[in-house]
Amino acid sequence: MHLLRNSAYVNGNWISAASKQTFPVCNPVDNAVITRVPDMNTADTQAAIDAAAKAFESFSKTTAKERSDLLRNWYNLMVKHSEDLACILTKENGKSLAESRSEIKYGSAFVEWFSEEARRIDGQILQAPFPNRELFLFKQPVGVAALITPWNFPHAMITRKAAAALAAGCTCVVKPSEDTPLSALALADLAEQAGFPAGILNVLTTSVTNSPAVGLELCENPKVRVLSFTGSTAVGKILYKQCASTMKRLSLELGGNAPFIVFRTANVDVAVNSAMASKFRNTGQTCVSANRFFVEDDVFDEFVEKFVQRIDQEIKMGDGSKEGVTHGPLIKKSQLDMVNGLVKDAVQKGAKVHCGGGPLPGLGPLFYAPTLLTGVTRDMEVYNREIFGPIAVINKFCNEEDVLRQANDTPVGLAGYFFSQDISQIFRVARKLEVGMVGVNEGLISCAEAAFGGVKESGLGREGSRHGVEDYVDIKYVCIGNLKR
Ligand code: SIN
C-alpha cells in the first residue's frame, strides 16, 4: 500500500497539524490501529482555505482543456493504482476487497466523466429584446469549495464532488470522515502526481473531537463559496444553518429511507437478486440501500423464502481482505449498537426473525449478522428510520394505492425501487414515488452518468451527470448595450 500516507495535504505540502496532535485510524475488522494522521484544527483549516483561495486566482483562469487534461491524468493514475486504492479502502472501511474494487471503479468514473464534462460547461447567447444590445450568460467557477465526505464510500464521495468542482475551475478543501481519511490522502497523492498545482486540492484530516469546529470554519469562512456534504440529514441541517451567515451555495446529499416495492406482477427472482445487491451493499451502510421492503400479498411468502435462502447461501462475513469474504463489519461501535438496538426493540415488540438477529462476536467486535425481519409494525423504531445496517424489514401490502401512501409517508426521499412487469404501472409508480432516484426492476442504480440526489429532507442539488457541475458554477448575465447596427 504505497499510497498509504499519514500526513495532511495542504498547499502542495504533506504536513502535520500545527498542534502536532494526531489521532488513530483503525481497521474495523479488529480495531487494530493502521496508522495515525494529523488532527487538524480551526487554524489549520484557515490555512488550507487561504491556500485554496490563493490557488483559485490562477486555477480559475485555466482553460477547460487544461482542467480536463489534469482530471484525465488523475483518472489514469486511479486506474493504474486501483488495487492499492482498494486495499487501503478495505483496511480503513472494512468492506470486502470485491466491494472496494467496485467502489474504486465507480468513484474513478466520476473523474473520467468530469474530465469530459469540463469542456462542455458552456454559457449561452441570448436573444436580446432591443436591437442595439447583445446578451450573454457566462458560467464561472464559484470559488473555493469545501467538501465534507462520509466513511461509507471514502473514495467515490470525494471523486464525485471534487471532480465536478475542479472541472468547473473551483479549488477544494476536503474534510474526509475521521473514520476513513486514508483514501482521501491516497487521492491527494495521485492528484499531486497528476500535476495539479499546489493549493488546488487540499485534504484536512480531523478527529471526531475537532470535526465540529473544522466543519464550522468551513461553513462560516467567507472565502469558501460552496459547501458540499454527504452524510446524515441531522448533520446536513446543522451545516445548512451554519452556512446561512455567508450565504454559501450548498450541495447536500443526505439520508434516505428507500422503499423497495415488489408488486404481484414482478419477476420475483429479479426482485430477490436486486434486494441482495441493494440491501447488503457495504453491509447495508449505504444511503440508497433498500430500507423498507413492501411485498404484495400474493408473492410475499415466495419472496421471503427466496431472500432468506440467498442470504444464507451467499453472504460470507469476515475480514474483507480475505479471499471469499463478501461482506465486512460495521464501521464502528455506535453503528453496531444502533443496529442491535433496532432489532432488539422490534423483536421485543413481536417481529419475527427469519435469519440473523444479533452480533457475530466470533468474527470481530463489529460484525452483525445479515438479518431478515417480518411482522414489523409502526410502533417499532426499525419501521421508521434509516437502518444503515444489514437488516431487511419485509412488510406486506395489498394494493398499489396503499403501498404508495406508505412509501411516501416519510420526510426524506432519496432513492426508491420497485418491481413490476406492467408497463402502465411502471410509469404510474415511477412518477408517484416521492424520491430523487427510482430503480425499476433494478436495485443498483448509481453511476457517473446518473443525477444523484434526493427530494424533501434528503438534500439539495445533484451530483454526477451533466448537472453535477451546476453547484460549482455561477451564471453571470452580461448585457452589452448601445451597439451600432
Ligand atoms: C452513499 O451511500 O452515500 C452513496 C451511495 C452511492 O453513491 O451509490
Tab-separated table of C-alpha atoms in Angstrom, residues 19 21 39-42 206-215:
chain	number	residue	atom	x	y	z
A	19	SER	CA	-0.592	21.473	17.230
A	21	GLN	CA	-1.677	16.309	17.582
A	39	ASP	CA	-5.591	16.174	13.918
A	40	MET	CA	-6.138	19.463	12.105
A	41	ASN	CA	-7.980	22.238	13.915
A	42	THR	CA	-9.560	25.579	13.049
A	206	THR	CA	-9.592	15.765	11.710
A	207	SER	CA	-10.575	13.687	14.715
A	208	VAL	CA	-14.132	13.364	15.935
A	209	THR	CA	-13.245	15.948	18.592
A	210	ASN	CA	-12.058	18.611	16.143
A	211	SER	CA	-14.585	17.867	13.387
A	212	PRO	CA	-17.387	20.173	14.604
A	213	ALA	CA	-15.024	23.196	14.836
A	214	VAL	CA	-13.434	22.435	11.471
A	215	GLY	CA	-16.888	21.991	9.949
